[in-house]
mmCIF file of C-alpha atoms in Angstrom:
data_model
loop_
_atom_site.group_PDB
_atom_site.id
_atom_site.type_symbol
_atom_site.label_atom_id
_atom_site.label_comp_id
_atom_site.label_asym_id
_atom_site.label_seq_id
_atom_site.Cartn_x
_atom_site.Cartn_y
_atom_site.Cartn_z
ATOM 1 C CA MET A 1 -0.125 -0.152 -0.190
ATOM 2 C CA SER A 2 1.675 3.043 -1.256
ATOM 3 C CA PHE A 3 1.395 6.612 0.471
ATOM 4 C CA ARG A 4 3.326 9.939 0.899
ATOM 5 C CA LEU A 5 3.278 12.623 3.430
ATOM 6 C CA LEU A 6 2.112 15.373 3.744
ATOM 7 C CA ARG A 7 3.292 18.965 5.594
ATOM 8 C CA ARG A 8 -0.504 19.710 7.916
ATOM 9 C CA PRO A 9 -2.089 23.134 5.770
ATOM 10 C CA ILE A 10 -2.193 25.804 8.689
ATOM 11 C CA GLY A 11 -32.286 25.952 15.836
ATOM 12 C CA HIS A 12 -31.657 29.465 17.952
ATOM 13 C CA TYR A 13 -28.648 31.078 19.603
ATOM 14 C CA ARG A 14 -27.573 34.445 21.217
ATOM 15 C CA ILE A 15 -25.700 36.410 18.726
ATOM 16 C CA PRO A 16 -23.377 38.227 21.134
ATOM 17 C CA THR A 17 -23.780 42.010 21.278
ATOM 18 C CA SER A 18 -20.899 42.678 23.206
ATOM 19 C CA PRO A 19 -17.032 41.349 24.247
ATOM 20 C CA LEU A 20 -16.909 40.159 26.717
ATOM 21 C CA CYS A 21 -14.626 40.443 29.571
ATOM 22 C CA ILE A 22 -11.567 37.827 30.975
ATOM 23 C CA GLN A 23 -10.264 36.144 34.173
ATOM 24 C CA TYR A 24 -7.926 34.453 34.120
ATOM 25 C CA HIS A 25 -6.501 33.369 37.723
ATOM 26 C CA SER A 26 -8.786 36.510 38.867
ATOM 27 C CA LEU A 27 -6.834 39.032 37.744
ATOM 28 C CA PRO A 28 -7.313 40.435 34.488
ATOM 29 C CA LEU A 29 -6.104 39.137 31.614
ATOM 30 C CA PRO A 30 -6.263 41.463 27.407
ATOM 31 C CA PRO A 31 -8.943 40.020 25.954
ATOM 32 C CA ILE A 32 -9.032 36.400 23.328
ATOM 33 C CA GLN A 33 -8.347 38.593 19.932
ATOM 34 C CA THR A 34 -8.797 36.427 17.838
ATOM 35 C CA LEU A 35 -9.734 32.594 16.469
ATOM 36 C CA ASN A 36 -8.009 33.527 13.634
ATOM 37 C CA PRO A 37 -4.701 31.023 13.044
ATOM 38 C CA LYS A 38 -3.237 33.428 10.509
ATOM 39 C CA ALA A 39 -3.636 36.473 13.110
ATOM 40 C CA LEU A 40 -3.338 36.446 16.612
ATOM 41 C CA THR A 41 -1.139 38.203 18.523
ATOM 42 C CA GLU A 42 1.330 37.833 21.335
ATOM 43 C CA SER A 43 -1.560 38.389 23.441
ATOM 44 C CA ASP A 44 -3.920 35.845 22.001
ATOM 45 C CA PHE A 45 -0.954 33.482 23.690
ATOM 46 C CA ARG A 46 -2.570 31.578 27.680
ATOM 47 C CA ASP A 47 -0.052 29.214 30.145
ATOM 48 C CA LEU A 48 -2.694 26.281 30.552
ATOM 49 C CA SER A 49 0.104 24.016 33.021
ATOM 50 C CA GLY A 50 -1.085 22.765 35.087
ATOM 51 C CA ARG A 51 -4.525 24.211 35.736
ATOM 52 C CA VAL A 52 -7.647 22.141 36.012
ATOM 53 C CA SER A 53 -9.768 24.603 33.827
ATOM 54 C CA ASP A 54 -9.306 27.676 31.030
ATOM 55 C CA GLY A 55 -11.852 29.932 30.775
ATOM 56 C CA PRO A 56 -10.841 32.217 27.907
ATOM 57 C CA LEU A 57 -13.882 33.645 26.442
ATOM 58 C CA GLY A 58 -17.098 33.173 29.219
ATOM 59 C CA TYR A 59 -17.128 28.698 29.421
ATOM 60 C CA ARG A 60 -14.549 27.348 30.695
ATOM 61 C CA PHE A 61 -12.429 23.664 29.636
ATOM 62 C CA ARG A 62 -10.935 21.024 30.994
ATOM 63 C CA TYR A 63 -8.621 18.760 29.532
ATOM 64 C CA TYR A 64 -9.453 15.105 30.045
ATOM 65 C CA TRP A 65 -12.176 13.903 31.914
ATOM 66 C CA PRO A 66 -11.180 10.271 32.127
ATOM 67 C CA GLY A 67 -14.007 7.764 32.379
ATOM 68 C CA GLY A 68 -14.839 6.410 35.916
ATOM 69 C CA ARG A 69 -13.252 9.211 37.796
ATOM 70 C CA ARG A 70 -15.159 12.127 39.460
ATOM 71 C CA THR A 71 -12.515 14.454 38.951
ATOM 72 C CA SER A 72 -10.769 16.026 35.706
ATOM 73 C CA LEU A 73 -6.704 15.369 34.698
ATOM 74 C CA ALA A 74 -5.471 18.841 34.799
ATOM 75 C CA PHE A 75 -3.415 20.819 31.289
ATOM 76 C CA PRO A 76 -0.351 19.127 31.387
ATOM 77 C CA ASN A 77 3.127 21.012 31.885
ATOM 78 C CA GLN A 78 4.373 22.989 29.029
ATOM 79 C CA THR A 79 1.071 22.936 27.846
ATOM 80 C CA ALA A 80 1.136 27.041 26.776
ATOM 81 C CA GLY A 81 0.606 28.065 22.932
ATOM 82 C CA TYR A 82 -3.148 29.667 21.557
ATOM 83 C CA TYR A 83 -6.513 28.878 20.601
ATOM 84 C CA TYR A 84 -7.158 28.679 17.712
ATOM 85 C CA TYR A 85 -10.351 27.598 14.564
ATOM 86 C CA TRP A 86 -9.790 24.539 13.074
ATOM 87 C CA THR A 87 -11.412 22.933 10.015
ATOM 88 C CA HIS A 88 -10.615 21.044 6.754
ATOM 89 C CA SER A 89 -10.854 21.542 3.189
ATOM 90 C CA ASP A 90 -12.085 16.939 3.831
ATOM 91 C CA LEU A 91 -15.282 18.044 5.963
ATOM 92 C CA PRO A 92 -18.317 19.631 6.090
ATOM 93 C CA ALA A 93 -18.314 24.214 6.880
ATOM 94 C CA THR A 94 -20.394 22.852 10.217
ATOM 95 C CA ALA A 95 -17.215 20.314 11.399
ATOM 96 C CA GLY A 96 -15.537 23.181 12.327
ATOM 97 C CA GLN A 97 -12.852 22.432 15.648
ATOM 98 C CA LEU A 98 -11.147 24.821 18.516
ATOM 99 C CA ARG A 99 -8.066 23.105 18.952
ATOM 100 C CA PHE A 100 -5.321 24.350 21.107
ATOM 101 C CA ARG A 101 -1.428 24.594 18.892
ATOM 102 C CA VAL A 102 1.516 24.480 21.155
ATOM 103 C CA THR A 103 4.358 27.002 20.765
ATOM 104 C CA PRO A 104 6.662 27.452 22.884
ATOM 105 C CA THR A 105 6.599 31.118 23.261
ATOM 106 C CA ASN A 106 4.210 33.773 22.616
ATOM 107 C CA ASP A 107 5.447 35.075 19.583
ATOM 108 C CA PRO A 108 2.909 34.591 16.506
ATOM 109 C CA SER A 109 5.175 33.572 13.550
ATOM 110 C CA LEU A 110 6.309 30.363 16.033
ATOM 111 C CA PHE A 111 2.856 28.843 15.237
ATOM 112 C CA ALA A 112 2.411 26.953 11.958
ATOM 113 C CA SER A 113 5.709 25.480 13.522
ATOM 114 C CA GLY A 114 3.932 24.151 16.370
ATOM 115 C CA SER A 115 2.049 20.944 17.885
ATOM 116 C CA ASP A 116 -1.607 20.627 18.300
ATOM 117 C CA LEU A 117 -2.315 19.015 21.829
ATOM 118 C CA LEU A 118 -3.738 15.639 22.547
ATOM 119 C CA LYS A 119 -5.259 13.604 25.167
ATOM 120 C CA PRO A 120 -3.806 10.796 27.149
ATOM 121 C CA ASN A 121 -4.983 8.493 24.063
ATOM 122 C CA GLY A 122 -3.007 10.539 21.301
ATOM 123 C CA MET A 123 -7.028 11.766 20.182
ATOM 124 C CA PRO A 124 -5.873 16.361 19.634
ATOM 125 C CA TRP A 125 -8.018 18.457 21.883
ATOM 126 C CA VAL A 126 -10.186 19.745 20.150
ATOM 127 C CA VAL A 127 -14.605 21.579 21.314
ATOM 128 C CA PRO A 128 -16.157 21.307 17.785
ATOM 129 C CA MET A 129 -18.106 23.592 16.613
ATOM 130 C CA CYS A 130 -21.627 20.930 17.419
ATOM 131 C CA ARG A 131 -20.307 20.580 20.981
ATOM 132 C CA LEU A 132 -19.290 24.269 21.858
ATOM 133 C CA LEU A 133 -22.546 26.054 19.527
ATOM 134 C CA GLY A 134 -24.681 24.204 23.331
ATOM 135 C CA LEU A 135 -22.289 24.839 25.708
ATOM 136 C CA PRO A 136 -23.812 27.247 28.783
ATOM 137 C CA LYS A 137 -22.007 30.589 29.064
ATOM 138 C CA ALA A 138 -20.072 30.478 24.814
ATOM 139 C CA GLU A 139 -21.109 33.444 23.504
ATOM 140 C CA GLY A 140 -17.947 34.654 23.596
ATOM 141 C CA PHE A 141 -17.147 32.123 21.606
ATOM 142 C CA LEU A 142 -20.169 32.911 19.118
ATOM 143 C CA GLN A 143 -18.537 36.993 18.923
ATOM 144 C CA LYS A 144 -15.718 36.109 18.217
ATOM 145 C CA LEU A 145 -15.809 33.483 14.817
ATOM 146 C CA LEU A 146 -19.050 36.084 13.968
ATOM 147 C CA GLU A 147 -15.241 39.091 13.790
ATOM 148 C CA ASP A 148 -13.058 36.893 12.147
ATOM 149 C CA GLY A 149 -15.335 35.509 9.247
ATOM 150 C CA LEU A 150 -14.625 31.641 10.017
ATOM 151 C CA MET A 151 -18.359 31.310 11.058
ATOM 152 C CA SER A 152 -21.285 33.075 9.675
ATOM 153 C CA GLU A 153 -25.067 34.126 11.849
ATOM 154 C CA ASP A 154 -26.923 31.396 9.342
ATOM 155 C CA LEU A 155 -24.231 28.827 9.872
ATOM 156 C CA ILE A 156 -24.774 29.230 13.428
ATOM 157 C CA ARG A 157 -28.198 28.603 12.874
ATOM 158 C CA SER A 158 -28.367 26.023 10.589
ATOM 159 C CA GLU A 159 -30.524 23.146 10.636
ATOM 160 C CA TYR A 160 -27.377 20.405 10.736
ATOM 161 C CA PHE A 161 -27.427 22.386 14.092
ATOM 162 C CA ARG A 162 -30.709 22.417 15.070
ATOM 163 C CA ILE A 163 -30.879 19.816 15.226
ATOM 164 C CA TYR A 164 -27.204 18.152 16.988
ATOM 165 C CA ARG A 165 -29.041 19.947 19.855
ATOM 166 C CA GLU A 166 -32.703 19.094 19.557
ATOM 167 C CA LEU A 167 -31.581 15.582 19.488
ATOM 168 C CA HIS A 168 -28.671 15.840 22.438
ATOM 169 C CA LEU A 169 -26.115 14.259 20.305
ATOM 170 C CA SER A 170 -23.005 13.858 21.812
ATOM 171 C CA THR A 171 -19.466 14.691 19.957
ATOM 172 C CA LYS A 172 -18.624 10.446 19.377
ATOM 173 C CA SER A 173 -21.479 10.413 17.173
ATOM 174 C CA VAL A 174 -21.560 11.565 13.693
ATOM 175 C CA LEU A 175 -24.914 13.208 12.252
ATOM 176 C CA LEU A 176 -24.321 13.869 7.808
ATOM 177 C CA GLU A 177 -26.197 16.066 5.434
ATOM 178 C CA SER A 178 -25.379 14.291 2.275
ATOM 179 C CA PHE A 179 -24.333 9.977 1.841
ATOM 180 C CA HIS A 180 -20.927 12.164 0.319
ATOM 181 C CA ASP A 181 -19.356 14.070 3.620
ATOM 182 C CA ALA A 182 -16.424 13.725 4.928
ATOM 183 C CA PHE A 183 -16.404 13.947 9.190
ATOM 184 C CA PRO A 184 -13.559 12.683 11.477
ATOM 185 C CA LEU A 185 -13.489 9.515 13.763
ATOM 186 C CA TYR A 186 -10.617 7.848 15.202
ATOM 187 C CA LEU A 187 -8.875 3.816 15.077
ATOM 188 C CA PRO A 188 -9.612 1.312 16.060
ATOM 189 C CA ARG A 189 -12.342 1.306 17.463
ATOM 190 C CA LYS A 190 -15.099 -1.288 17.468
ATOM 191 C CA THR A 191 -18.342 0.449 16.504
ATOM 192 C CA ILE A 192 -19.847 3.894 14.879
ATOM 193 C CA PRO A 193 -22.890 5.538 15.615
ATOM 194 C CA ILE A 194 -24.486 7.568 12.426
ATOM 195 C CA LYS A 195 -26.732 9.674 12.196
ATOM 196 C CA MET A 196 -28.245 11.551 8.591
ATOM 197 C CA ILE A 197 -31.052 13.742 8.504
ATOM 198 C CA SER A 198 -33.361 13.631 5.266
ATOM 199 C CA SER A 199 -36.174 15.799 4.554
ATOM 200 C CA GLY A 200 -36.187 16.880 7.822
ATOM 201 C CA LYS A 201 -36.285 13.476 9.428
ATOM 202 C CA VAL A 202 -32.871 11.814 11.195
ATOM 203 C CA ALA A 203 -31.967 8.120 10.791
ATOM 204 C CA GLN A 204 -29.480 6.545 13.869
ATOM 205 C CA VAL A 205 -27.728 2.897 12.845
ATOM 206 C CA THR A 206 -24.930 2.634 15.275
ATOM 207 C CA LEU A 207 -22.019 0.442 12.239
ATOM 208 C CA THR A 208 -19.874 -2.914 13.755
ATOM 209 C CA LEU A 209 -16.718 -2.945 12.306
ATOM 210 C CA ASP A 210 -14.781 -5.239 10.829
ATOM 211 C CA ASP A 211 -11.079 -5.987 11.043
ATOM 212 C CA HIS A 212 -9.498 -2.479 10.531
ATOM 213 C CA SER A 213 -5.965 -3.103 12.195
ATOM 214 C CA TRP A 214 -3.949 -1.914 9.448
ATOM 215 C CA VAL A 215 -4.065 1.391 10.844
ATOM 216 C CA GLU A 216 -2.139 -0.517 13.581
ATOM 217 C CA ASP A 217 0.291 -1.473 10.791
ATOM 218 C CA LEU A 218 0.694 2.234 9.839
ATOM 219 C CA LYS A 219 2.691 3.352 12.806
ATOM 220 C CA LEU A 220 1.432 6.733 13.660
ATOM 221 C CA ALA A 221 0.702 6.634 16.770
ATOM 222 C CA GLU A 222 2.071 4.359 20.007
ATOM 223 C CA PRO A 223 0.751 0.905 20.778
ATOM 224 C CA GLY A 224 -2.470 0.927 21.945
ATOM 225 C CA LYS A 225 -3.934 4.511 21.185
ATOM 226 C CA LYS A 226 -5.449 6.041 18.707
ATOM 227 C CA VAL A 227 -5.108 8.281 15.201
ATOM 228 C CA TYR A 228 -7.347 11.263 13.562
ATOM 229 C CA ALA A 229 -9.027 10.779 10.384
ATOM 230 C CA HIS A 230 -11.199 11.445 8.365
ATOM 231 C CA ALA A 231 -13.615 8.611 6.433
ATOM 232 C CA ARG A 232 -16.879 9.071 4.585
ATOM 233 C CA LEU A 233 -19.594 5.911 3.697
ATOM 234 C CA HIS A 234 -18.614 3.950 0.902
ATOM 235 C CA VAL A 235 -21.226 2.267 -0.703
ATOM 236 C CA SER A 236 -20.389 -1.511 -3.457
ATOM 237 C CA GLU A 237 -22.376 -3.169 -5.888
ATOM 238 C CA GLU A 238 -22.606 -6.547 -4.004
ATOM 239 C CA ALA A 239 -22.570 -4.854 -0.163
ATOM 240 C CA VAL A 240 -25.384 -5.579 1.945
ATOM 241 C CA ARG A 241 -24.421 -3.227 4.480
ATOM 242 C CA PRO A 242 -22.864 0.397 4.156
ATOM 243 C CA GLY A 243 -18.703 0.409 4.505
ATOM 244 C CA LEU A 244 -16.277 3.192 5.556
ATOM 245 C CA GLN A 245 -13.181 4.457 3.300
ATOM 246 C CA VAL A 246 -11.302 5.781 5.120
ATOM 247 C CA VAL A 247 -9.688 9.535 3.473
ATOM 248 C CA ARG A 248 -7.669 10.940 5.666
ATOM 249 C CA ILE A 249 -5.161 10.158 8.409
ATOM 250 C CA PHE A 250 -3.007 12.525 11.022
ATOM 251 C CA SER A 251 -0.589 11.425 12.520
ATOM 252 C CA PRO A 252 0.497 12.606 16.478
ATOM 253 C CA SER A 253 2.230 15.685 14.624
ATOM 254 C CA GLY A 254 -0.161 17.402 11.499
ATOM 255 C CA GLU A 255 1.439 15.470 9.307
ATOM 256 C CA GLN A 256 -1.493 14.075 6.708
ATOM 257 C CA LEU A 257 -1.423 10.545 5.252
ATOM 258 C CA GLU A 258 -2.609 9.895 2.397
ATOM 259 C CA SER A 259 -3.707 6.382 0.114
ATOM 260 C CA ASP A 260 -6.010 4.060 -1.334
ATOM 261 C CA PHE A 261 -6.917 2.837 1.849
ATOM 262 C CA PRO A 262 -8.618 -0.242 2.897
ATOM 263 C CA LEU A 263 -12.754 -0.376 2.533
ATOM 264 C CA ILE A 264 -12.851 -0.768 6.529
ATOM 265 C CA THR A 265 -16.167 -3.137 5.480
ATOM 266 C CA THR A 266 -18.970 -4.019 8.602
ATOM 267 C CA TYR A 267 -20.714 -7.356 9.937
ATOM 268 C CA LYS A 268 -23.163 -5.708 11.881
ATOM 269 C CA TRP A 269 -25.707 -3.057 12.169
ATOM 270 C CA SER A 270 -28.552 -1.873 13.936
ATOM 271 C CA GLY A 271 -31.603 0.811 14.302
ATOM 272 C CA ASP A 272 -32.711 2.953 11.575
ATOM 273 C CA PHE A 273 -31.456 0.026 8.432
ATOM 274 C CA ARG A 274 -33.917 -0.258 6.183
ATOM 275 C CA PRO A 275 -34.513 3.330 6.464
ATOM 276 C CA PHE A 276 -30.670 4.616 5.833
ATOM 277 C CA TRP A 277 -29.727 2.153 2.933
ATOM 278 C CA SER A 278 -32.304 3.235 1.373
ATOM 279 C CA TRP A 279 -30.670 6.617 1.639
ATOM 280 C CA CYS A 280 -27.877 5.807 1.696
ATOM 281 C CA LEU A 281 -28.730 3.662 -2.041
ATOM 282 C CA GLN A 282 -30.429 6.479 -3.588
ATOM 283 C CA SER A 283 -27.783 9.001 -2.552
ATOM 284 C CA ALA A 284 -24.661 6.469 -3.696
ATOM 285 C CA LYS A 285 -26.417 7.088 -8.058
ATOM 286 C CA VAL A 286 -26.219 10.403 -7.599
#
């Protein structure tokens, strides 16, 4: 299997109308000026090392909350850098993310050579926009995204985000408006819950994946950890269930692996499989 590595390219919501003041460790800090990675300033630099949470624009983020624990893990040492808005040409506009880029100093020119903060499982620390827009005290982030031109009011009020909120979906769920849309996920994994929107209705299935140990054979992550990837649904002529076609895999450092990846087939599914399968077959012909 050949591959090549590419460098990392750089209902209703209340739209905020006034800037918010940021308090950090009970001391006033200059407000974050931007979430645009191309327009960062020294005042946007934040040191999160050892902190349990951080509220750069209202809502307080935590680093990682392991299952079964009553308390979250603090941000690791040397976690200093910039919050920024991340998106990718593979993904639809609704799939943007808030990330944190670690840099050695507050010089914005070092952003491109930095690396994104990772969770203990090897996945990047991200807050998907569908999650961010449903958080309390998120107006400061909406304000910055609008000011920076990274999101529009129409997108924030779109059917996609409205349905995501109404269904109370977790960040582990995939919500699709189009069969052809790529979506982010982590690999390897056993199952993936997918919801599709069609004519204002939602059908949902859980796909149980066949063996895809080839992901670990690429040795992009340490044993037992996950890799971040983009994938889309795939239907072949002889298939009785949709599979997953991996579009791109990212190394922990952010490098991108492109290849003719093997199709990940599914051996079981549950849920609204009749309308979901009908939607897949009709969409695949378009």
